[in-house]
Amino acid sequence: SKKKWLEEKDNEDWKKVQHTKSPPPPPLPPVYIPFEIFKKSMGGYDTNTFIIYLDKLLGTEMTQHLINTFYIGSSNHWNGSTVFWLINETNKICGGQVILYDGNGRTYKTKKADDTVKRHNGWIHTALKASYQKKRKPLPKWLIEYGNREGNKSPCLFGLPQLKKAPVNKPIAIVEAAKTAIIATAYLPQYIWLSVGGATYLNAKRLQSLKGRNITLFPDNGQFDTWSKKAKDLYHIGNITVSDLL
């Protein structure tokens, strides 16, 4: 009855039951991209438009050095497209950006039927999913699990494998785009060049592997004030300064 319920809801035991919350479920383990997928992308450079652009800009020897340094891959998602692999400090492949460039080294764009512009850039897991669906093949288990994970698409900086080979005291430079990090390496080799993959991706989680390092941020045009504010929040990571060079 209503009277009995009103009496019970004031009971201390009832209140305890009402306010007891179940503990949150443990976080799911990360899903990484299989090494075989990465390995297959290491080639096709004669039709990779970004590599062709680098070769014209920097020469064959430097281009090969940059391919080896950054593990630049190729994709047939769009003919001639590039994969910028995101490899963490334990050599796990966390993700990859797929971008198609034009002959001038800019992201390829096309106009859609509604006059909006389509930029040819995306993520490797999306490209792989589209490939399986086009061939009417079932998605592999790892790809399904990868797509279901929140926040596991690009949780690390681009270019991290360099840290294992370079001296610990070599200064770090961080930019927004992988393309910028690669080209800057040729011109300013006194830095270890890394990229965050997007202006909003500059955060403590991505910079964890750089603790105690000397870091200079090189924001893109228009991002100087934003990155300067973020740098103040990242003081615990290392000695961080912001440059207006770009």
PDB file of C-alpha atoms in Angstrom:
ATOM      1  CA  SER A   1       0.000   0.000   0.000  1.00  0.00           C
ATOM      2  CA  LYS A   2       1.007   3.653  -0.400  1.00  0.00           C
ATOM      3  CA  LYS A   3       1.187   4.111   3.393  1.00  0.00           C
ATOM      4  CA  LYS A   4       3.571   1.168   3.785  1.00  0.00           C
ATOM      5  CA  TRP A   5       5.760   2.428   0.894  1.00  0.00           C
ATOM      6  CA  LEU A   6       6.019   5.890   2.478  1.00  0.00           C
ATOM      7  CA  GLU A   7       7.097   4.291   5.763  1.00  0.00           C
ATOM      8  CA  GLU A   8       9.708   2.120   4.038  1.00  0.00           C
ATOM      9  CA  LYS A   9      11.222   4.929   1.965  1.00  0.00           C
ATOM     10  CA  ASP A  10      12.226   6.706   5.175  1.00  0.00           C
ATOM     11  CA  ASN A  11      13.925   3.566   6.441  1.00  0.00           C
ATOM     12  CA  GLU A  12      17.768   3.852   6.521  1.00  0.00           C
ATOM     13  CA  ASP A  13      18.262   0.463   4.824  1.00  0.00           C
ATOM     14  CA  TRP A  14      15.984   1.551   1.998  1.00  0.00           C
ATOM     15  CA  LYS A  15      17.979   4.769   1.550  1.00  0.00           C
ATOM     16  CA  LYS A  16      21.219   2.790   1.338  1.00  0.00           C
ATOM     17  CA  VAL A  17      19.772   0.616  -1.405  1.00  0.00           C
ATOM     18  CA  GLN A  18      18.557   3.651  -3.299  1.00  0.00           C
ATOM     19  CA  HIS A  19      21.959   5.413  -3.206  1.00  0.00           C
ATOM     20  CA  THR A  20      24.189   2.439  -3.952  1.00  0.00           C
ATOM     21  CA  LYS A  21      25.607   2.748  -7.455  1.00  0.00           C
ATOM     22  CA  SER A  22      27.141  -0.066  -9.413  1.00  0.00           C
ATOM     23  CA  PRO A  23      30.855   0.470 -10.086  1.00  0.00           C
ATOM     24  CA  PRO A  24      31.631   1.497 -13.670  1.00  0.00           C
ATOM     25  CA  PRO A  25      32.714  -1.354 -15.923  1.00  0.00           C
ATOM     26  CA  PRO A  26      36.472  -1.652 -16.457  1.00  0.00           C
ATOM     27  CA  PRO A  27      37.733   0.006 -19.650  1.00  0.00           C
ATOM     28  CA  LEU A  28      37.972  -2.248 -22.645  1.00  0.00           C
ATOM     29  CA  PRO A  29      41.521  -3.139 -23.704  1.00  0.00           C
ATOM     30  CA  PRO A  30      42.727  -1.206 -26.762  1.00  0.00           C
ATOM     31  CA  VAL A  31      42.500  -2.785 -30.193  1.00  0.00           C
ATOM     32  CA  TYR A  32      45.482  -2.331 -32.483  1.00  0.00           C
ATOM     33  CA  ILE A  33      45.812  -2.642 -36.244  1.00  0.00           C
ATOM     34  CA  PRO A  34      47.478  -5.932 -37.274  1.00  0.00           C
ATOM     35  CA  PHE A  35      51.088  -5.684 -38.401  1.00  0.00           C
ATOM     36  CA  GLU A  36      50.214  -7.429 -41.683  1.00  0.00           C
ATOM     37  CA  ILE A  37      47.999  -4.487 -42.702  1.00  0.00           C
ATOM     38  CA  PHE A  38      50.832  -2.066 -41.988  1.00  0.00           C
ATOM     39  CA  LYS A  39      53.385  -4.215 -43.834  1.00  0.00           C
ATOM     40  CA  LYS A  40      51.253  -4.408 -46.988  1.00  0.00           C
ATOM     41  CA  SER A  41      51.213  -0.605 -47.186  1.00  0.00           C
ATOM     42  CA  MET A  42      55.007  -0.336 -47.339  1.00  0.00           C
ATOM     43  CA  GLY A  43      55.270   0.040 -51.107  1.00  0.00           C
ATOM     44  CA  GLY A  44      53.465   1.477 -54.119  1.00  0.00           C
ATOM     45  CA  TYR A  45      55.555   4.628 -53.930  1.00  0.00           C
ATOM     46  CA  ASP A  46      55.781   5.059 -57.702  1.00  0.00           C
ATOM     47  CA  THR A  47      52.070   6.006 -57.734  1.00  0.00           C
ATOM     48  CA  ASN A  48      51.873   7.575 -54.245  1.00  0.00           C
ATOM     49  CA  THR A  49      51.224  11.253 -55.030  1.00  0.00           C
ATOM     50  CA  PHE A  50      52.707  12.507 -51.752  1.00  0.00           C
ATOM     51  CA  ILE A  51      55.933  10.551 -52.285  1.00  0.00           C
ATOM     52  CA  ILE A  52      56.136  11.813 -55.877  1.00  0.00           C
ATOM     53  CA  TYR A  53      55.737  15.358 -54.517  1.00  0.00           C
ATOM     54  CA  LEU A  54      58.462  14.783 -51.879  1.00  0.00           C
ATOM     55  CA  ASP A  55      60.808  13.392 -54.520  1.00  0.00           C
ATOM     56  CA  LYS A  56      60.443  16.532 -56.630  1.00  0.00           C
ATOM     57  CA  LEU A  57      60.810  18.798 -53.604  1.00  0.00           C
ATOM     58  CA  LEU A  58      63.636  17.080 -51.716  1.00  0.00           C
ATOM     59  CA  GLY A  59      65.219  14.498 -54.012  1.00  0.00           C
ATOM     60  CA  THR A  60      65.167  10.701 -53.962  1.00  0.00           C
ATOM     61  CA  GLU A  61      67.708  10.158 -51.177  1.00  0.00           C
ATOM     62  CA  MET A  62      65.976  12.441 -48.670  1.00  0.00           C
ATOM     63  CA  THR A  63      62.554  11.075 -49.641  1.00  0.00           C
ATOM     64  CA  GLN A  64      63.689   7.516 -48.931  1.00  0.00           C
ATOM     65  CA  HIS A  65      65.106   8.665 -45.596  1.00  0.00           C
ATOM     66  CA  LEU A  66      61.749  10.207 -44.673  1.00  0.00           C
ATOM     67  CA  ILE A  67      59.832   7.082 -45.737  1.00  0.00           C
ATOM     68  CA  ASN A  68      62.047   5.010 -43.440  1.00  0.00           C
ATOM     69  CA  THR A  69      61.907   7.510 -40.569  1.00  0.00           C
ATOM     70  CA  PHE A  70      58.134   7.967 -40.520  1.00  0.00           C
ATOM     71  CA  TYR A  71      57.031   4.580 -41.963  1.00  0.00           C
ATOM     72  CA  ILE A  72      55.002   6.293 -44.679  1.00  0.00           C
ATOM     73  CA  GLY A  73      52.601   3.878 -46.353  1.00  0.00           C
ATOM     74  CA  SER A  74      50.454   3.742 -49.478  1.00  0.00           C
ATOM     75  CA  SER A  75      46.750   2.980 -49.838  1.00  0.00           C
ATOM     76  CA  ASN A  76      44.469   2.129 -52.745  1.00  0.00           C
ATOM     77  CA  HIS A  77      41.457   3.599 -50.962  1.00  0.00           C
ATOM     78  CA  TRP A  78      41.949   6.475 -53.387  1.00  0.00           C
ATOM     79  CA  ASN A  79      44.423   5.828 -56.190  1.00  0.00           C
ATOM     80  CA  GLY A  80      47.774   7.288 -55.101  1.00  0.00           C
ATOM     81  CA  SER A  81      46.820   7.987 -51.484  1.00  0.00           C
ATOM     82  CA  THR A  82      49.146   7.943 -48.477  1.00  0.00           C
ATOM     83  CA  VAL A  83      48.900   6.352 -45.032  1.00  0.00           C
ATOM     84  CA  PHE A  84      50.420   8.154 -42.065  1.00  0.00           C
ATOM     85  CA  TRP A  85      50.680   5.371 -39.483  1.00  0.00           C
ATOM     86  CA  LEU A  86      50.245   6.193 -35.788  1.00  0.00           C
ATOM     87  CA  ILE A  87      52.687   3.924 -33.968  1.00  0.00           C
ATOM     88  CA  ASN A  88      52.982   4.251 -30.196  1.00  0.00           C
ATOM     89  CA  GLU A  89      56.065   3.993 -27.979  1.00  0.00           C
ATOM     90  CA  THR A  90      55.680   0.202 -27.714  1.00  0.00           C
ATOM     91  CA  ASN A  91      55.471  -0.210 -31.516  1.00  0.00           C
ATOM     92  CA  LYS A  92      51.732  -0.922 -31.475  1.00  0.00           C
ATOM     93  CA  ILE A  93      49.860   0.444 -34.497  1.00  0.00           C
ATOM     94  CA  CYS A  94      47.095   2.605 -33.061  1.00  0.00           C
ATOM     95  CA  GLY A  95      45.667   3.956 -36.293  1.00  0.00           C
ATOM     96  CA  GLY A  96      46.459   5.706 -39.532  1.00  0.00           C
ATOM     97  CA  GLN A  97      45.376   8.717 -41.534  1.00  0.00           C
ATOM     98  CA  VAL A  98      44.680   8.175 -45.221  1.00  0.00           C
ATOM     99  CA  ILE A  99      45.127  11.285 -47.388  1.00  0.00           C
ATOM    100  CA  LEU A 100      45.223  11.862 -51.121  1.00  0.00           C
ATOM    101  CA  TYR A 101      47.396  14.760 -52.304  1.00  0.00           C
ATOM    102  CA  ASP A 102      47.425  16.662 -55.553  1.00  0.00           C
ATOM    103  CA  GLY A 103      50.579  17.400 -57.558  1.00  0.00           C
ATOM    104  CA  ASN A 104      51.318  20.458 -55.393  1.00  0.00           C
ATOM    105  CA  GLY A 105      51.306  18.543 -52.112  1.00  0.00           C
ATOM    106  CA  ARG A 106      47.881  19.770 -51.035  1.00  0.00           C
ATOM    107  CA  THR A 107      44.975  17.619 -49.927  1.00  0.00           C
ATOM    108  CA  TYR A 108      42.989  16.650 -53.018  1.00  0.00           C
ATOM    109  CA  LYS A 109      39.518  18.185 -53.157  1.00  0.00           C
ATOM    110  CA  THR A 110      36.512  17.577 -55.380  1.00  0.00           C
ATOM    111  CA  LYS A 111      33.172  19.344 -55.617  1.00  0.00           C
ATOM    112  CA  LYS A 112      30.094  17.264 -54.857  1.00  0.00           C
ATOM    113  CA  ALA A 113      26.687  17.515 -56.552  1.00  0.00           C
ATOM    114  CA  ASP A 114      25.429  19.914 -53.869  1.00  0.00           C
ATOM    115  CA  ASP A 115      28.471  22.198 -54.449  1.00  0.00           C
ATOM    116  CA  THR A 116      30.068  21.273 -51.129  1.00  0.00           C
ATOM    117  CA  VAL A 117      33.756  20.389 -51.170  1.00  0.00           C
ATOM    118  CA  LYS A 118      34.957  16.875 -50.407  1.00  0.00           C
ATOM    119  CA  ARG A 119      38.441  16.621 -48.907  1.00  0.00           C
ATOM    120  CA  HIS A 120      40.079  13.280 -49.615  1.00  0.00           C
ATOM    121  CA  ASN A 121      41.217  12.402 -46.115  1.00  0.00           C
ATOM    122  CA  GLY A 122      40.041   9.851 -43.606  1.00  0.00           C
ATOM    123  CA  TRP A 123      41.080   6.953 -41.379  1.00  0.00           C
ATOM    124  CA  ILE A 124      42.543   3.590 -42.295  1.00  0.00           C
ATOM    125  CA  HIS A 125      39.907   1.596 -40.409  1.00  0.00           C
ATOM    126  CA  THR A 126      37.172   3.358 -42.391  1.00  0.00           C
ATOM    127  CA  ALA A 127      39.027   2.693 -45.644  1.00  0.00           C
ATOM    128  CA  LEU A 128      39.454  -0.992 -44.771  1.00  0.00           C
ATOM    129  CA  LYS A 129      35.787  -1.338 -43.820  1.00  0.00           C
ATOM    130  CA  ALA A 130      34.758   0.178 -47.170  1.00  0.00           C
ATOM    131  CA  SER A 131      37.085  -2.236 -48.990  1.00  0.00           C
ATOM    132  CA  TYR A 132      35.603  -5.300 -47.273  1.00  0.00           C
ATOM    133  CA  GLN A 133      32.061  -4.097 -47.943  1.00  0.00           C
ATOM    134  CA  LYS A 134      32.821  -3.383 -51.606  1.00  0.00           C
ATOM    135  CA  LYS A 135      34.121  -6.944 -52.012  1.00  0.00           C
ATOM    136  CA  ARG A 136      31.146  -8.243 -50.001  1.00  0.00           C
ATOM    137  CA  LYS A 137      33.452  -9.889 -47.513  1.00  0.00           C
ATOM    138  CA  PRO A 138      32.702 -10.162 -43.775  1.00  0.00           C
ATOM    139  CA  LEU A 139      34.594  -7.743 -41.557  1.00  0.00           C
ATOM    140  CA  PRO A 140      37.391  -9.334 -39.503  1.00  0.00           C
ATOM    141  CA  LYS A 141      36.824  -9.460 -35.757  1.00  0.00           C
ATOM    142  CA  TRP A 142      39.592  -6.950 -34.951  1.00  0.00           C
ATOM    143  CA  LEU A 143      38.093  -4.352 -37.312  1.00  0.00           C
ATOM    144  CA  ILE A 144      34.638  -4.694 -35.756  1.00  0.00           C
ATOM    145  CA  GLU A 145      36.121  -4.329 -32.260  1.00  0.00           C
ATOM    146  CA  TYR A 146      38.310  -1.413 -33.345  1.00  0.00           C
ATOM    147  CA  GLY A 147      35.313   0.442 -34.736  1.00  0.00           C
ATOM    148  CA  ASN A 148      33.389  -0.103 -31.497  1.00  0.00           C
ATOM    149  CA  ARG A 149      36.101   1.373 -29.266  1.00  0.00           C
ATOM    150  CA  GLU A 150      35.613   4.971 -28.244  1.00  0.00           C
ATOM    151  CA  GLY A 151      38.685   7.193 -28.358  1.00  0.00           C
ATOM    152  CA  ASN A 152      40.989   4.534 -29.801  1.00  0.00           C
ATOM    153  CA  LYS A 153      41.297   5.964 -33.298  1.00  0.00           C
ATOM    154  CA  SER A 154      44.357   8.168 -32.878  1.00  0.00           C
ATOM    155  CA  PRO A 155      45.549   8.225 -29.268  1.00  0.00           C
ATOM    156  CA  CYS A 156      49.224   8.833 -30.007  1.00  0.00           C
ATOM    157  CA  LEU A 157      51.471  11.255 -31.833  1.00  0.00           C
ATOM    158  CA  PHE A 158      52.670  10.676 -35.373  1.00  0.00           C
ATOM    159  CA  GLY A 159      56.421  10.015 -35.559  1.00  0.00           C
ATOM    160  CA  LEU A 160      57.000   8.442 -32.133  1.00  0.00           C
ATOM    161  CA  PRO A 161      59.333   5.629 -33.366  1.00  0.00           C
ATOM    162  CA  GLN A 162      62.030   8.317 -33.729  1.00  0.00           C
ATOM    163  CA  LEU A 163      62.305   8.569 -29.942  1.00  0.00           C
ATOM    164  CA  LYS A 164      63.976   5.160 -29.710  1.00  0.00           C
ATOM    165  CA  LYS A 165      66.805   6.127 -32.056  1.00  0.00           C
ATOM    166  CA  ALA A 166      67.455   9.768 -31.150  1.00  0.00           C
ATOM    167  CA  PRO A 167      69.358  11.075 -28.089  1.00  0.00           C
ATOM    168  CA  VAL A 168      67.128  11.706 -25.059  1.00  0.00           C
ATOM    169  CA  ASN A 169      68.180  15.361 -24.939  1.00  0.00           C
ATOM    170  CA  LYS A 170      67.304  16.058 -28.590  1.00  0.00           C
ATOM    171  CA  PRO A 171      64.536  18.702 -28.605  1.00  0.00           C
ATOM    172  CA  ILE A 172      61.018  17.863 -29.747  1.00  0.00           C
ATOM    173  CA  ALA A 173      58.988  19.894 -32.247  1.00  0.00           C
ATOM    174  CA  ILE A 174      55.230  19.373 -32.529  1.00  0.00           C
ATOM    175  CA  VAL A 175      53.070  20.471 -35.448  1.00  0.00           C
ATOM    176  CA  GLU A 176      49.493  19.826 -36.490  1.00  0.00           C
ATOM    177  CA  ALA A 177      49.888  17.795 -39.702  1.00  0.00           C
ATOM    178  CA  ALA A 178      51.959  14.714 -40.491  1.00  0.00           C
ATOM    179  CA  LYS A 179      52.949  16.275 -43.816  1.00  0.00           C
ATOM    180  CA  THR A 180      54.441  19.277 -41.991  1.00  0.00           C
ATOM    181  CA  ALA A 181      56.427  17.074 -39.607  1.00  0.00           C
ATOM    182  CA  ILE A 182      57.874  15.073 -42.502  1.00  0.00           C
ATOM    183  CA  ILE A 183      58.932  18.057 -44.606  1.00  0.00           C
ATOM    184  CA  ALA A 184      60.253  20.010 -41.602  1.00  0.00           C
ATOM    185  CA  THR A 185      62.546  17.072 -40.783  1.00  0.00           C
ATOM    186  CA  ALA A 186      64.410  17.703 -44.030  1.00  0.00           C
ATOM    187  CA  TYR A 187      64.912  21.412 -43.333  1.00  0.00           C
ATOM    188  CA  LEU A 188      65.316  21.515 -39.540  1.00  0.00           C
ATOM    189  CA  PRO A 189      66.840  18.166 -38.530  1.00  0.00           C
ATOM    190  CA  GLN A 190      67.974  19.517 -35.153  1.00  0.00           C
ATOM    191  CA  TYR A 191      64.465  18.642 -33.882  1.00  0.00           C
ATOM    192  CA  ILE A 192      62.525  15.401 -33.596  1.00  0.00           C
ATOM    193  CA  TRP A 193      59.419  16.363 -35.538  1.00  0.00           C
ATOM    194  CA  LEU A 194      56.061  14.930 -34.412  1.00  0.00           C
ATOM    195  CA  SER A 195      52.458  15.783 -35.250  1.00  0.00           C
ATOM    196  CA  VAL A 196      49.189  15.635 -33.328  1.00  0.00           C
ATOM    197  CA  GLY A 197      47.013  15.116 -36.424  1.00  0.00           C
ATOM    198  CA  GLY A 198      44.692  18.070 -35.779  1.00  0.00           C
ATOM    199  CA  ALA A 199      44.690  21.379 -33.921  1.00  0.00           C
ATOM    200  CA  THR A 200      42.276  20.126 -31.240  1.00  0.00           C
ATOM    201  CA  TYR A 201      44.308  16.946 -30.605  1.00  0.00           C
ATOM    202  CA  LEU A 202      46.990  18.772 -28.624  1.00  0.00           C
ATOM    203  CA  ASN A 203      46.419  17.413 -25.114  1.00  0.00           C
ATOM    204  CA  ALA A 204      48.154  15.751 -22.155  1.00  0.00           C
ATOM    205  CA  LYS A 205      47.072  12.231 -23.135  1.00  0.00           C
ATOM    206  CA  ARG A 206      48.852  12.400 -26.474  1.00  0.00           C
ATOM    207  CA  LEU A 207      51.954  13.998 -24.977  1.00  0.00           C
ATOM    208  CA  GLN A 208      52.420  11.482 -22.136  1.00  0.00           C
ATOM    209  CA  SER A 209      55.359   9.779 -23.847  1.00  0.00           C
ATOM    210  CA  LEU A 210      57.257  13.103 -23.930  1.00  0.00           C
ATOM    211  CA  LYS A 211      57.491  13.684 -20.180  1.00  0.00           C
ATOM    212  CA  GLY A 212      60.569  15.618 -19.158  1.00  0.00           C
ATOM    213  CA  ARG A 213      61.475  16.622 -22.718  1.00  0.00           C
ATOM    214  CA  ASN A 214      62.193  20.043 -24.183  1.00  0.00           C
ATOM    215  CA  ILE A 215      59.232  20.680 -26.500  1.00  0.00           C
ATOM    216  CA  THR A 216      58.524  23.469 -28.970  1.00  0.00           C
ATOM    217  CA  LEU A 217      55.035  23.795 -30.414  1.00  0.00           C
ATOM    218  CA  PHE A 218      54.739  25.078 -33.977  1.00  0.00           C
ATOM    219  CA  PRO A 219      51.028  25.867 -34.444  1.00  0.00           C
ATOM    220  CA  ASP A 220      49.520  26.428 -37.876  1.00  0.00           C
ATOM    221  CA  ASN A 221      48.533  29.917 -38.923  1.00  0.00           C
ATOM    222  CA  GLY A 222      45.629  31.100 -36.756  1.00  0.00           C
ATOM    223  CA  GLN A 223      46.286  28.640 -33.924  1.00  0.00           C
ATOM    224  CA  PHE A 224      49.050  30.478 -32.054  1.00  0.00           C
ATOM    225  CA  ASP A 225      46.844  31.893 -29.268  1.00  0.00           C
ATOM    226  CA  THR A 226      44.957  28.611 -28.806  1.00  0.00           C
ATOM    227  CA  TRP A 227      48.127  26.512 -28.581  1.00  0.00           C
ATOM    228  CA  SER A 228      49.760  29.090 -26.284  1.00  0.00           C
ATOM    229  CA  LYS A 229      46.871  28.685 -23.845  1.00  0.00           C
ATOM    230  CA  LYS A 230      47.068  24.914 -24.082  1.00  0.00           C
ATOM    231  CA  ALA A 231      50.814  25.009 -23.457  1.00  0.00           C
ATOM    232  CA  LYS A 232      50.160  26.543 -20.024  1.00  0.00           C
ATOM    233  CA  ASP A 233      47.999  23.544 -19.128  1.00  0.00           C
ATOM    234  CA  LEU A 234      50.711  21.123 -20.277  1.00  0.00           C
ATOM    235  CA  TYR A 235      53.529  22.477 -18.076  1.00  0.00           C
ATOM    236  CA  HIS A 236      53.708  19.183 -16.157  1.00  0.00           C
ATOM    237  CA  ILE A 237      54.695  17.296 -19.339  1.00  0.00           C
ATOM    238  CA  GLY A 238      57.980  19.103 -19.941  1.00  0.00           C
ATOM    239  CA  ASN A 239      59.602  22.403 -20.835  1.00  0.00           C
ATOM    240  CA  ILE A 240      57.160  23.703 -23.468  1.00  0.00           C
ATOM    241  CA  THR A 241      57.548  26.820 -25.609  1.00  0.00           C
ATOM    242  CA  VAL A 242      55.465  28.052 -28.545  1.00  0.00           C
ATOM    243  CA  SER A 243      56.886  29.313 -31.834  1.00  0.00           C
ATOM    244  CA  ASP A 244      55.202  31.558 -34.408  1.00  0.00           C
ATOM    245  CA  LEU A 245      57.441  30.335 -37.255  1.00  0.00           C
ATOM    246  CA  LEU A 246      54.552  28.750 -39.168  1.00  0.00           C
TER     247      LEU A 246
END
